[in-house]
Amino acid sequence: MQNYSGNIEFFTRKLAGELHSEELQSFAEWLAASPENAAEFAEFESIWNGVDSIKHVTRFDTEVAWYRLQKEISEQKTVKKSFRPLLAAAAIIGVLCMSWFSYKLFFTKSAELITVTTAMHNTTDVVLPDSSMVSLYQNSSVSYQPTFETERRIQLQGNAFFDVTHNPQKPFVVEINQVRVQVLGTSFYISHDTISGLISIIVKTGKVAVFTYGKADTAYVTAGERVDVLQAKKLTKSVNTQVNYMSWKTKVFDFKDVPLKTIVAEINAAYFTNIQIQGDELKNCKIHVSFQNKTIDEILEILQVTLDITIHKSTDVIVISGNGC
């Protein structure tokens, strides 16, 4: 597995949305490998999100420096103009490096953020200082101050459901990969696909405001709606049709005319099982079925009766086979 610890250039490319699919996959594996990896990148991301004014000044200084250098070039004819992008990139990366190491040196110990992390195949509920509740999905983390004296600001990595205590005087802000979600008191779900970079916010109750980095794009989302954003760019709002988005927490499923392959995928995500289907015809069988707080064995029994299928269980996998619909 590739080690990205301390790789500031790679972190910068990730936050700028410049990684290709193979790099995103490799980076996602590194993030999931340990809480320390996720925490290291989260620290750098917070620096990146906070240096907008620094980067602006850097661009200005780079232009001045380039103007002076260009003047010398015209006199000495020794340097080519093609170095200009490299100088600008070097200046920005230099500022990020200084910010990164300054943060590590001066703020890591004093910030005293509380961070809760879930491992693979684990979920947990976190009660925040204002009594708001965060339900973390597997391979996720949430960081926050021990008290919310001046603000209610949360840093999220991964997927989580938020049930926020109402407080008009202190907006509740969740930051995730250059996307900001701000509410006063509501409930909503955030998911982040680290491979594609897609972030989705689904509102269960109330209303939320969603901003991309620098407020380049803004969307106001109400109950029953969702907004999707890819690589922290344009926000796309729509009616939410993902009925079972909270099934991993509630263990309540409602499927209406849904292919068996979709049902199995959602069950695997909620119960951390490895159920596989043999045969394309069986995979595409559409059925109506609901489950409420059932065990995985009870769910399999219901599917077996509904579709007349055969189920074979082993240590690592559950195989469903049959003739189809």
Coordinates of C-alpha atoms in Angstrom, one line a residue:
M1 CA 0.0 0.0 0.0
Q2 CA 1.3 3.5 -0.9
N3 CA 2.3 5.6 2.1
Y4 CA 1.1 9.2 1.7
S5 CA 2.1 10.5 5.1
G6 CA 3.7 13.9 4.9
N7 CA 3.2 14.0 1.1
I8 CA 2.1 17.7 0.9
E9 CA 2.2 17.8 -2.9
F10 CA -0.2 14.8 -3.1
F11 CA -2.5 16.3 -0.5
T12 CA -2.6 19.5 -2.4
R13 CA -3.5 17.7 -5.7
K14 CA -6.3 15.8 -3.8
L15 CA -7.9 19.0 -2.5
A16 CA -7.6 20.6 -5.9
G17 CA -9.4 17.7 -7.5
E18 CA -6.5 16.7 -9.7
L19 CA -6.2 13.0 -8.8
H20 CA -7.1 10.3 -11.3
S21 CA -9.3 7.3 -10.4
E22 CA -6.4 5.0 -9.5
E23 CA -4.8 7.6 -7.2
L24 CA -8.2 8.2 -5.5
Q25 CA -8.6 4.5 -4.9
S26 CA -5.0 4.2 -3.5
F27 CA -5.5 7.3 -1.3
A28 CA -8.9 5.9 0.0
E29 CA -7.1 2.7 1.1
W30 CA -4.4 4.7 2.9
L31 CA -7.0 6.8 4.7
A32 CA -8.9 3.7 5.8
A33 CA -5.8 2.0 7.0
S34 CA -5.5 3.8 10.3
P35 CA -7.1 6.7 12.3
E36 CA -3.7 8.4 12.3
N37 CA -3.7 8.7 8.5
A38 CA -7.2 10.1 8.5
A39 CA -6.3 12.6 11.2
E40 CA -3.1 13.7 9.4
F41 CA -5.0 14.5 6.2
A42 CA -7.8 16.2 8.1
E43 CA -5.3 18.5 9.7
F44 CA -3.8 19.4 6.3
E45 CA -7.3 19.9 4.9
S46 CA -8.2 22.4 7.7
I47 CA -5.1 24.3 6.8
W48 CA -6.0 24.3 3.1
N49 CA -9.5 25.5 3.9
G50 CA -8.1 28.3 6.1
V51 CA -5.5 29.8 3.7
D52 CA -7.7 31.4 1.2
S53 CA -6.5 34.9 2.1
I54 CA -2.9 33.6 2.2
K55 CA -3.2 32.1 -1.3
H56 CA -4.6 35.4 -2.5
V57 CA -1.6 37.3 -1.2
T58 CA 0.7 34.7 -2.6
R59 CA -0.8 35.1 -6.1
F60 CA -0.2 38.9 -5.9
D61 CA 3.4 38.5 -4.6
T62 CA 4.1 36.0 -7.3
E63 CA 2.9 38.4 -10.0
V64 CA 5.2 41.1 -8.6
A65 CA 8.1 38.7 -8.4
W66 CA 7.5 37.5 -11.9
Y67 CA 7.4 41.1 -13.2
R68 CA 10.8 41.8 -11.7
L69 CA 12.2 38.6 -12.9
Q70 CA 10.8 39.2 -16.4
K71 CA 12.5 42.5 -16.4
E72 CA 15.8 40.9 -15.6
I73 CA 15.2 38.2 -18.3
S74 CA 14.7 40.8 -20.9
E75 CA 18.0 42.3 -20.0
Q76 CA 20.0 39.1 -19.5
K77 CA 18.2 36.7 -21.9
T78 CA 19.0 33.8 -19.6
V79 CA 15.7 32.5 -18.2
K80 CA 12.6 31.4 -20.2
K81 CA 9.1 32.6 -19.5
S82 CA 7.8 29.0 -19.2
F83 CA 9.1 29.0 -15.6
R84 CA 6.3 31.3 -14.5
P85 CA 3.7 28.6 -13.6
L86 CA 6.4 26.7 -11.7
L87 CA 7.2 29.8 -9.6
A88 CA 3.5 30.4 -8.8
A89 CA 3.0 26.7 -7.8
A90 CA 6.2 26.7 -5.7
A91 CA 5.1 29.9 -3.9
I92 CA 1.7 28.5 -3.1
I93 CA 3.1 25.1 -2.0
G94 CA 5.6 27.0 0.1
V95 CA 2.9 28.9 1.9
L96 CA 1.0 25.7 2.5
C97 CA 4.1 23.9 3.8
M98 CA 4.8 26.8 6.2
S99 CA 1.2 26.8 7.4
W100 CA 1.2 23.0 7.7
F101 CA 4.4 22.8 9.8
S102 CA 3.3 25.9 11.9
Y103 CA 0.1 24.2 12.7
K104 CA 1.8 20.9 13.6
L105 CA 4.3 22.8 15.8
F106 CA 2.0 25.3 17.6
F107 CA -1.6 24.1 17.5
T108 CA -1.8 20.3 17.6
K109 CA -1.4 20.1 21.3
S110 CA -3.4 23.2 22.2
A111 CA -6.4 22.7 20.0
E112 CA -7.6 19.7 22.1
L113 CA -10.2 18.6 19.5
I114 CA -12.2 15.6 20.5
T115 CA -12.1 13.1 17.6
V116 CA -14.3 10.0 17.4
T117 CA -13.4 7.4 14.8
T118 CA -15.2 4.2 13.7
A119 CA -13.3 1.2 12.3
M120 CA -14.5 -1.0 9.5
H121 CA -17.8 -2.8 10.2
N122 CA -18.5 -0.6 13.2
T123 CA -20.9 2.3 13.8
T124 CA -21.4 4.5 16.9
D125 CA -23.5 7.4 18.3
V126 CA -21.8 10.5 19.6
V127 CA -23.4 13.0 21.9
L128 CA -22.0 16.5 21.3
P129 CA -21.6 19.2 23.9
D130 CA -24.9 20.9 22.9
S131 CA -26.8 17.5 23.1
S132 CA -26.8 17.1 19.3
M133 CA -26.4 13.5 18.2
V134 CA -24.1 12.2 15.5
S135 CA -24.4 8.7 14.2
L136 CA -21.2 7.6 12.5
Y137 CA -21.0 5.0 9.8
Q138 CA -18.0 2.7 9.4
N139 CA -14.6 4.2 8.5
S140 CA -15.7 7.7 9.5
S141 CA -14.6 10.3 12.0
V142 CA -16.0 13.5 13.6
S143 CA -13.9 16.2 15.3
Y144 CA -15.2 19.0 17.6
Q145 CA -14.3 21.3 20.5
P146 CA -15.0 20.0 24.0
T147 CA -17.3 23.0 24.5
F148 CA -19.4 25.1 22.0
E149 CA -18.8 28.4 23.7
T150 CA -18.4 30.6 20.6
E151 CA -19.5 28.3 17.7
R152 CA -20.7 24.8 16.9
R153 CA -18.3 23.6 14.2
I154 CA -17.7 20.0 13.3
Q155 CA -15.2 18.4 11.0
L156 CA -16.4 15.2 9.3
Q157 CA -14.6 12.4 7.4
G158 CA -16.8 9.7 5.9
N159 CA -20.6 9.3 6.4
A160 CA -22.8 10.4 9.3
F161 CA -26.3 11.3 10.3
F162 CA -26.8 14.5 12.4
D163 CA -29.7 15.3 14.7
V164 CA -29.0 18.9 15.7
T165 CA -30.3 20.7 18.8
H166 CA -32.0 23.9 17.8
N167 CA -30.1 27.1 18.7
P168 CA -30.7 30.2 16.6
Q169 CA -27.8 32.1 18.3
K170 CA -25.2 29.4 17.4
P171 CA -25.5 28.0 13.8
F172 CA -24.3 24.4 13.6
V173 CA -21.6 24.0 10.8
V174 CA -20.3 20.7 9.4
E175 CA -17.2 20.9 7.2
I176 CA -16.2 18.0 4.9
N177 CA -13.7 18.2 2.0
Q178 CA -14.3 21.9 1.1
V179 CA -18.1 21.7 1.5
R180 CA -19.8 23.4 4.4
V181 CA -23.3 22.5 5.7
Q182 CA -24.9 25.1 8.0
V183 CA -28.1 24.7 10.1
L184 CA -29.8 26.0 13.2
G185 CA -31.6 22.9 14.2
T186 CA -32.5 20.0 12.0
S187 CA -31.6 16.4 11.0
F188 CA -29.7 15.4 7.9
Y189 CA -27.4 12.8 6.5
I190 CA -24.0 13.3 4.8
S191 CA -22.2 10.7 2.7
H192 CA -18.8 11.0 1.1
D193 CA -17.6 8.6 -1.6
T194 CA -13.8 8.9 -1.3
I195 CA -13.2 7.2 -4.6
S196 CA -15.4 9.4 -6.8
G197 CA -15.3 12.4 -4.5
L198 CA -19.1 12.7 -4.5
I199 CA -20.6 14.3 -1.4
S200 CA -24.3 14.0 -0.8
I201 CA -26.5 15.7 1.8
I202 CA -30.0 14.4 2.4
V203 CA -32.3 16.4 4.7
K204 CA -34.7 14.5 6.9
T205 CA -36.2 17.4 8.8
G206 CA -35.9 21.2 8.7
K207 CA -33.7 23.2 6.3
V208 CA -29.9 23.4 5.7
A209 CA -27.6 25.6 3.7
V210 CA -24.8 24.0 1.7
F211 CA -21.8 26.0 0.4
T212 CA -18.8 25.0 -1.7
Y213 CA -15.4 26.3 -0.9
G214 CA -15.3 30.1 -0.9
K215 CA -19.2 30.1 -1.3
A216 CA -18.7 29.6 -5.0
D217 CA -22.0 27.8 -5.1
T218 CA -24.9 27.7 -2.6
A219 CA -28.0 25.6 -2.2
Y220 CA -30.8 25.7 0.4
V221 CA -32.2 22.2 1.0
T222 CA -35.4 21.3 2.8
A223 CA -36.9 18.1 4.2
G224 CA -37.2 15.4 1.5
E225 CA -34.6 17.0 -0.7
R226 CA -30.9 16.3 -1.4
V227 CA -27.9 18.0 -2.8
D228 CA -25.0 16.4 -4.5
V229 CA -21.6 17.9 -5.2
L230 CA -18.6 16.4 -7.0
Q231 CA -15.1 17.5 -6.2
A232 CA -16.4 20.4 -4.2
K233 CA -17.7 22.2 -7.3
K234 CA -21.3 22.7 -8.6
L235 CA -24.2 21.8 -6.3
T236 CA -27.0 19.8 -7.8
K237 CA -30.3 19.8 -5.8
S238 CA -33.1 17.3 -6.3
V239 CA -35.9 15.4 -4.6
N240 CA -34.5 12.5 -2.6
T241 CA -35.5 9.1 -4.0
Q242 CA -33.1 7.1 -1.9
V243 CA -35.6 5.6 0.5
N244 CA -33.3 3.5 2.6
Y245 CA -30.4 5.9 3.1
M246 CA -30.7 5.5 6.9
S247 CA -31.2 1.7 6.9
W248 CA -27.6 1.1 8.2
K249 CA -28.7 2.8 11.4
T250 CA -32.4 2.0 11.7
K251 CA -32.4 -1.5 10.1
V252 CA -35.7 -0.6 8.4
F253 CA -36.0 -1.3 4.7
D254 CA -38.7 -0.6 2.2
F255 CA -38.3 -2.0 -1.3
K256 CA -41.0 -1.5 -4.0
D257 CA -40.4 -3.2 -7.4
V258 CA -36.6 -3.2 -6.8
P259 CA -34.1 -5.6 -8.3
L260 CA -32.7 -8.3 -6.0
K261 CA -29.1 -7.0 -6.7
T262 CA -30.1 -3.6 -5.3
I263 CA -31.7 -5.1 -2.2
V264 CA -28.6 -7.3 -1.5
A265 CA -26.3 -4.3 -2.0
E266 CA -28.2 -2.3 0.7
I267 CA -28.3 -5.2 3.1
N268 CA -24.6 -5.7 2.7
A269 CA -24.0 -2.0 3.5
A270 CA -26.2 -2.1 6.6
Y271 CA -25.2 -5.5 8.1
F272 CA -21.6 -5.6 6.8
T273 CA -22.3 -8.9 5.1
N274 CA -20.9 -10.4 1.9
I275 CA -24.0 -11.7 0.1
Q276 CA -23.5 -12.6 -3.5
I277 CA -26.0 -13.6 -6.2
Q278 CA -25.4 -16.2 -8.9
G279 CA -27.0 -15.6 -12.3
D280 CA -27.9 -12.3 -14.0
E281 CA -31.6 -13.3 -14.3
L282 CA -31.9 -13.7 -10.5
K283 CA -30.0 -10.5 -9.9
N284 CA -32.6 -8.5 -11.9
C285 CA -35.7 -10.1 -10.3
K286 CA -37.8 -7.2 -9.0
I287 CA -39.8 -7.7 -5.8
H288 CA -41.8 -5.8 -3.1
V289 CA -40.5 -6.5 0.4
S290 CA -40.0 -4.7 3.7
F291 CA -37.8 -5.5 6.7
Q292 CA -38.1 -3.9 10.1
N293 CA -35.4 -4.7 12.7
K294 CA -34.8 -8.2 11.3
T295 CA -31.7 -10.3 11.8
I296 CA -29.7 -11.2 8.7
D297 CA -31.0 -14.8 9.0
E298 CA -34.6 -13.6 9.1
I299 CA -34.1 -11.5 6.0
L300 CA -32.6 -14.4 4.1
E301 CA -35.5 -16.6 5.1
I302 CA -38.0 -14.0 3.8
L303 CA -36.1 -13.7 0.5
Q304 CA -35.9 -17.5 0.2
V305 CA -39.7 -17.9 0.5
T306 CA -40.4 -14.9 -1.7
L307 CA -38.2 -16.0 -4.6
D308 CA -37.8 -19.8 -4.1
I309 CA -34.0 -19.5 -4.0
T310 CA -31.2 -21.6 -2.5
I311 CA -28.9 -20.0 0.1
H312 CA -25.4 -21.4 0.8
K313 CA -23.5 -20.0 3.8
S314 CA -19.8 -20.2 4.5
T315 CA -17.4 -18.4 6.8
D316 CA -16.9 -15.4 4.5
V317 CA -19.7 -15.3 2.0
I318 CA -23.4 -16.0 1.6
V319 CA -24.3 -17.2 -1.9
I320 CA -27.9 -16.9 -3.3
S321 CA -28.8 -19.0 -6.3
G322 CA -31.9 -20.0 -8.2
N323 CA -33.8 -20.0 -11.5
G324 CA -34.8 -16.4 -11.3
C325 CA -38.3 -14.8 -11.2

